[in-house]
Short mmCIF file of C-alpha atoms in Angstrom, two decimals:
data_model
loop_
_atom_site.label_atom_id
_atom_site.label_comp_id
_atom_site.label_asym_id
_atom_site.label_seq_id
_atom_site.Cartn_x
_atom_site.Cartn_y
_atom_site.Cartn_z
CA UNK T 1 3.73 149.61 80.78
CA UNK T 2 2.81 145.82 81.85
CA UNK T 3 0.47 143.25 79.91
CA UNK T 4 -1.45 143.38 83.21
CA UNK T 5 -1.80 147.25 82.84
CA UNK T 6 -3.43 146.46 79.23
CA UNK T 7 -5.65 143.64 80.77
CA UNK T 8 -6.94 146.23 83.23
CA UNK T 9 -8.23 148.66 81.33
CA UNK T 10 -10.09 146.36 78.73
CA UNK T 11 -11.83 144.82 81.92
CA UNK T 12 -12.65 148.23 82.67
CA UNK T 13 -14.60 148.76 78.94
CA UNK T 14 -16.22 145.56 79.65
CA UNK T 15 -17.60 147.06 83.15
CA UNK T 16 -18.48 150.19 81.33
CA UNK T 17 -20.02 148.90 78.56
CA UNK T 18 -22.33 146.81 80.86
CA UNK T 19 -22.87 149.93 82.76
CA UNK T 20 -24.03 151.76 79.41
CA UNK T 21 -26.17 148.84 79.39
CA UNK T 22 -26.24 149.53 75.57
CA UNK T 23 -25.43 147.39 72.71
CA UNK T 24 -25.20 149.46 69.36
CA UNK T 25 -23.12 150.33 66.69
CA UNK T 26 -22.13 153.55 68.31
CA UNK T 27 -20.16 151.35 71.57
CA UNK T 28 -18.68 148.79 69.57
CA UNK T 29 -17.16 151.52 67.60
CA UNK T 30 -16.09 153.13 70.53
CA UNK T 31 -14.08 149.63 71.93
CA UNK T 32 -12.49 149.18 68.36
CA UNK T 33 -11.11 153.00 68.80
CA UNK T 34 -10.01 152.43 72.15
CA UNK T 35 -8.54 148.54 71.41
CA UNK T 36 -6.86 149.76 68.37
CA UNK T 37 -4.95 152.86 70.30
CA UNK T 38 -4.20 150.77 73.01
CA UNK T 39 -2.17 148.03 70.71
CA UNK T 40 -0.36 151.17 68.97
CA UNK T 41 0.68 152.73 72.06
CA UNK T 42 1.43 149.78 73.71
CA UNK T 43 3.65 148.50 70.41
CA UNK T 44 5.39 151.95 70.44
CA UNK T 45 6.00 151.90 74.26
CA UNK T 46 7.57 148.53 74.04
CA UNK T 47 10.00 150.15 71.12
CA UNK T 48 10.97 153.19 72.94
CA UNK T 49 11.74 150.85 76.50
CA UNK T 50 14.70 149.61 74.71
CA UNK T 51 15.67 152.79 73.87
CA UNK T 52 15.13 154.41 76.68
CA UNK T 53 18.39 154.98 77.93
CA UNK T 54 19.40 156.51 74.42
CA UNK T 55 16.11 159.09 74.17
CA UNK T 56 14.87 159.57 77.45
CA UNK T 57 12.89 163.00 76.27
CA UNK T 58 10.91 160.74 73.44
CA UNK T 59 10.23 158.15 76.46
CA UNK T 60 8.23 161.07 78.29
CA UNK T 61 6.61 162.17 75.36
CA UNK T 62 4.96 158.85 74.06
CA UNK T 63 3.55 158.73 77.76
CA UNK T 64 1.74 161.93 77.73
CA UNK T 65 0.47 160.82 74.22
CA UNK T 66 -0.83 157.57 75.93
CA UNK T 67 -2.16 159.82 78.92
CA UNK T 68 -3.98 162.02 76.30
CA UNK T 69 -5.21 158.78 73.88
CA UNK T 70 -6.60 157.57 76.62
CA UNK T 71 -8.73 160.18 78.40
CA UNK T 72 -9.81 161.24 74.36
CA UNK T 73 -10.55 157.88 74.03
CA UNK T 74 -12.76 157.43 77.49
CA UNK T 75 -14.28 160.92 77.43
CA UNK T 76 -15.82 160.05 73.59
CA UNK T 77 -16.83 156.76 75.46
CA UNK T 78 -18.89 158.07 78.11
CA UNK T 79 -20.21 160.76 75.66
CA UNK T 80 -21.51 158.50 73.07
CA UNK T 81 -22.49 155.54 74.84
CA UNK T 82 -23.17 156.14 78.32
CA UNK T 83 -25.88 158.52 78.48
CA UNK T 84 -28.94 158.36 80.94
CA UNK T 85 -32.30 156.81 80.11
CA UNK T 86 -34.65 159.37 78.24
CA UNK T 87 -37.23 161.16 80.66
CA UNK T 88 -39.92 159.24 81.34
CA UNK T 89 -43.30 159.99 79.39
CA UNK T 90 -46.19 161.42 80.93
CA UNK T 91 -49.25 158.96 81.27
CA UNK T 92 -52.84 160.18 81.04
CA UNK T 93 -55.68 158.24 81.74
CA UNK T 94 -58.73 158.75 78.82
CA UNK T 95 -62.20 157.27 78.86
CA UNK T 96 -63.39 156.50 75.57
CA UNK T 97 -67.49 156.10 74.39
CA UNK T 98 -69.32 155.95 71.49
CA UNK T 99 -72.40 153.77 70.06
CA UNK T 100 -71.58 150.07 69.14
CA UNK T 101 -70.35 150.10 65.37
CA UNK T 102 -68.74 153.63 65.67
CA UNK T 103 -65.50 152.01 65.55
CA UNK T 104 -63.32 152.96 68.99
CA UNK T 105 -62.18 149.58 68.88
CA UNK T 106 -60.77 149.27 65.43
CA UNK T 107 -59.27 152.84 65.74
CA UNK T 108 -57.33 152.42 69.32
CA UNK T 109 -56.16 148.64 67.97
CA UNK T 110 -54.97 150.19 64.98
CA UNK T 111 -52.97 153.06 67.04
CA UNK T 112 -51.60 150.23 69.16
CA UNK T 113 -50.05 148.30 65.80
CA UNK T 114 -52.91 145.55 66.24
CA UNK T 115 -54.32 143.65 63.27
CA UNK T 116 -58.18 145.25 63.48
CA UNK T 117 -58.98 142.68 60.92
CA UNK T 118 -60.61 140.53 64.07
CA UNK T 119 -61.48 143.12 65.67
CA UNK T 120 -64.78 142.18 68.67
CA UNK T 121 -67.16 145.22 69.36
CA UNK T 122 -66.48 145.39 72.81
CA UNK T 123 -69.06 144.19 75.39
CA UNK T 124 -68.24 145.72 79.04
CA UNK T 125 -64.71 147.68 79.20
CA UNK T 126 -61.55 147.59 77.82
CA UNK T 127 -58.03 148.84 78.41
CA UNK T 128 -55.40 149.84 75.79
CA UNK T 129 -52.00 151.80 76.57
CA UNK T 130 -51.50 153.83 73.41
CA UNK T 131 -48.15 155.11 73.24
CA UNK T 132 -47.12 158.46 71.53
CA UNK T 133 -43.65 160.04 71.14
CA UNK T 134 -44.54 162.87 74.01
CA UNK T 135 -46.93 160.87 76.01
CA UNK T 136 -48.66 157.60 77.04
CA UNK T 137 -52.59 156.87 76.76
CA UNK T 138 -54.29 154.60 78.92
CA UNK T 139 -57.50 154.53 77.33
CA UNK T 140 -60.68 152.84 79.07
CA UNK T 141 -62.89 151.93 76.22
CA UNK T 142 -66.23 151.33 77.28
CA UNK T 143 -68.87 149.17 74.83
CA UNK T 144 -71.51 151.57 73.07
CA UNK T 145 -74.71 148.67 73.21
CA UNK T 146 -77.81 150.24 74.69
CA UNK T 147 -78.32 148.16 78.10
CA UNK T 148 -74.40 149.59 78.77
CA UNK T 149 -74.30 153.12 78.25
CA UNK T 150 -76.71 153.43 81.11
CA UNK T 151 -73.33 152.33 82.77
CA UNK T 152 -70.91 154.86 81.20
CA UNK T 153 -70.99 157.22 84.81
CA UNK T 154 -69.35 154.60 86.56
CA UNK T 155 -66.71 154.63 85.12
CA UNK T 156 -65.90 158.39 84.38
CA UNK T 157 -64.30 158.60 87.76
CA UNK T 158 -60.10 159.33 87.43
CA UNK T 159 -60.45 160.49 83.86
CA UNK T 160 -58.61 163.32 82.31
CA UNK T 161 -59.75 163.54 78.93
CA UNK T 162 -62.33 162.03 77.07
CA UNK T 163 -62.83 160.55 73.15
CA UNK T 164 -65.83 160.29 71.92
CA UNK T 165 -66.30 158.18 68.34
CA UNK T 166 -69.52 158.75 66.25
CA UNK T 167 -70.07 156.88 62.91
CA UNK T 168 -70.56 160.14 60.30
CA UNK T 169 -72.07 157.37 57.81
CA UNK T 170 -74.78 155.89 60.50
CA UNK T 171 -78.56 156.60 60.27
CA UNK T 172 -80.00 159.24 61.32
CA UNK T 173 -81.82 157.97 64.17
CA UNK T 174 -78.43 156.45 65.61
CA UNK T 175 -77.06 159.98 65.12
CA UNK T 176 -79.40 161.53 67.08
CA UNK T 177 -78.82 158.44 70.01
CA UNK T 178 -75.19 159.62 69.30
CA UNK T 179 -76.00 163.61 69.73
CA UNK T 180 -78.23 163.29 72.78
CA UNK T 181 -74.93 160.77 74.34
CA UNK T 182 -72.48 163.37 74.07
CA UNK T 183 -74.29 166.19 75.15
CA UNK T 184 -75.09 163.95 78.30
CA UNK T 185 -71.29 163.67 78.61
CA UNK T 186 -70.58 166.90 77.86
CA UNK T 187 -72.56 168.16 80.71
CA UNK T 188 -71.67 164.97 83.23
CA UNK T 189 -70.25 166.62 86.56
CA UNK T 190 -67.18 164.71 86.06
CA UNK T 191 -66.21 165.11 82.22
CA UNK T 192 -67.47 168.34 81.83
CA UNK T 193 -63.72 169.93 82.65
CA UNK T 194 -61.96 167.69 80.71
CA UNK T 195 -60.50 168.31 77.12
CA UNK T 196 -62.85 166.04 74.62
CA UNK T 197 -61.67 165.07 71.42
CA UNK T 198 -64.61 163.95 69.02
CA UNK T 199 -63.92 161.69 66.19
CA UNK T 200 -66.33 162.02 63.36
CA UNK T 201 -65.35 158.47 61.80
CA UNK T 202 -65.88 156.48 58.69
CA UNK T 203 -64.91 159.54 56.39
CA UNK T 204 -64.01 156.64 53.77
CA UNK T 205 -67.56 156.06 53.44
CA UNK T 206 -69.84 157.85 50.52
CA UNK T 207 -72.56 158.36 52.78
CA UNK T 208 -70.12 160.47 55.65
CA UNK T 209 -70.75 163.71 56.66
CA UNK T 210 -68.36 166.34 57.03
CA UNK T 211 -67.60 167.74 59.84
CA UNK T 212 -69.58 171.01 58.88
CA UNK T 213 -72.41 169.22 59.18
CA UNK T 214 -71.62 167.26 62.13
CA UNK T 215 -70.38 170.14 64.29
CA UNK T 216 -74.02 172.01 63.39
CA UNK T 217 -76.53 168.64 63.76
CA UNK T 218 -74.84 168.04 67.01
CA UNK T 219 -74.92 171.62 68.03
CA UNK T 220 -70.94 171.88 69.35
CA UNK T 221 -70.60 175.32 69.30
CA UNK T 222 -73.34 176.65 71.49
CA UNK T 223 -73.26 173.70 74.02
CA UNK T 224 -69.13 173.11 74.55
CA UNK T 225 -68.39 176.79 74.58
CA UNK T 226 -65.59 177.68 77.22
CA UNK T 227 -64.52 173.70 77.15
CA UNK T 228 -61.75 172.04 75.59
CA UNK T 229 -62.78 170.24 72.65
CA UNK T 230 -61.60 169.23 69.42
CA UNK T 231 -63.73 168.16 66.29
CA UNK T 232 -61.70 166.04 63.75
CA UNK T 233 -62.44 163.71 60.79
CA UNK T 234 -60.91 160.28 60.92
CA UNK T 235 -61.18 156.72 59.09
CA UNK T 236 -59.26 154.01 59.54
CA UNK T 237 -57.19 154.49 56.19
CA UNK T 238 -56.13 158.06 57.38
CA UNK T 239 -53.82 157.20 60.24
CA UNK T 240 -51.56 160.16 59.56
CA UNK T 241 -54.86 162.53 60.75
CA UNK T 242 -55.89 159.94 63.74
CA UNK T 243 -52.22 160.59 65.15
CA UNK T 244 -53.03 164.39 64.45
CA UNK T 245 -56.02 164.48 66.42
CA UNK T 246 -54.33 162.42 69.36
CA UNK T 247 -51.41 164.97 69.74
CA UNK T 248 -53.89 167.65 69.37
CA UNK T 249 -55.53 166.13 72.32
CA UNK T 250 -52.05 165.27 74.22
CA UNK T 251 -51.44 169.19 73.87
CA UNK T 252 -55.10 170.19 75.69
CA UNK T 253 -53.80 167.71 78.50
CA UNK T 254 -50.61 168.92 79.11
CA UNK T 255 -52.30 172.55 78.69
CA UNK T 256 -54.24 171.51 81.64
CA UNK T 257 -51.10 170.12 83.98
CA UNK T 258 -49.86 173.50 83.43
CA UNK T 259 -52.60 175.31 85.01
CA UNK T 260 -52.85 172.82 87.35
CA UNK T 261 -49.01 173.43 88.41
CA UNK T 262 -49.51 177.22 88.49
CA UNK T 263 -52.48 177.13 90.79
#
């Protein structure tokens, strides 16, 4: 056993470590391990050489020790530190509407980590990739002011799932603008397949209705029967139920690859 021998196999950690392409606690444990048990063997080897001659049988058995440190050593390596990149996560493309002052805006920022304390109602369209553990939203948000909803239908086109935000607090008259919006989506040629997940917001507000009330004003049951829909509370100080109703909705979605697949 040679000083170049050693030199060789720590350039070989460096080339695996950079293939690992990982830096953590985890791989420079692993180097210490294998640095440590290379010194030791190497310091023992370089005792029994001189003795060789005198105990030939421990010569032979402090090399099938090395042979075994080493591929222990390498094999925990590879295990620990060298695994592939996760899977990637499926991406879905979502279109989301509502009437200005709803709050889409201020929810998806909020979902993306953003501050929503400066938070613009949004005047044509938007784009926000919302990640989730299981899956990746590209959300279109389109702006809720009357002389642009007459606009929505352009954009429905490539859509697999919709959200639609209504303000639970607002007056009545923008709740019925509200109702007779969703029902148009509900029944548009291209939406009305796709999984919907409504978001009665503002819950934090006295004046909110529940969603009793909103599911039987807005007539749910009766018009979305046989779609995929989902009906949830949300406010901006709930985020543990917003990420609820988002995986709820990332479940109807990959419901629907499924089928997809099969046929």
């Amino acid at each position: 056993m040679t000083d170049l021998r050693i030199t060789e196999a720590f350039l070989y950690m460096d080339y695996l470590l950079l293939e690992a392409g990982r830096e953590s606690f985890v791989c420079v444990l692993s180097i210490v391990l294998w640095t440590g048990c290379h010194h030791l063997t190497f310091f023992i080897w370089r005792r029994v050489e001189r003795k060789r001659n005198e105990n030939k049988r421990m010569s032979e058995c402090i090399q099938i020790s090395f042979a075994v440190c080493r591929i222990g050593i390498y094999t925990c390596f590879r295990a620990l530190c060298c695994k592939g990149p996760p899977p990637a996560r499926p991406e879905y493309d979502l279109v989301c509407i509502g009437l200005t002052g709803s709050g889409k805006t201020s929810l998806l920022s909020k979902l993306c980590s953003e501050s929503p304390d400066n938070v613009v109602s949004t005047t044509g369209f938007s784009i926000k990739a919302v990640p989730f553990q299981n899956a990746i939203l590209n959300v279109k948000e389109l702006g809720g002011a009357d002389n642009i909803r007459k606009y929505w239908s352009r954009y429905y086109q490539g859509s697999q799932g919709v959200i639609f935000v209504l303000d639970s607090a607002s007056s009545e008259d923008d709740l019925e603008t509200a109702r007779n919006e969703l029902h148009s989506a509900l029944q548009h040629p291209q939406l009305c397949t796709l999984p919907f997940l409504i978001l009665a917001n503002h819950q934090d507000k006295p004046a909110a209705r529940s969603v009793q009330e909103v599911k039987k004003y807005f007539e749910l049951e009766p018009l979305a029967r046989g779609k995929r829909w989902i009906l949830q509370p949300c406010s901006l100080d709930d985020m543990d139920a917003l990420k609820d109703s988002f995986s709820q909705l990332i479940n109807l979605l990959e419901e629907k690859d499924h089928e997809a697949v099969r046929m």
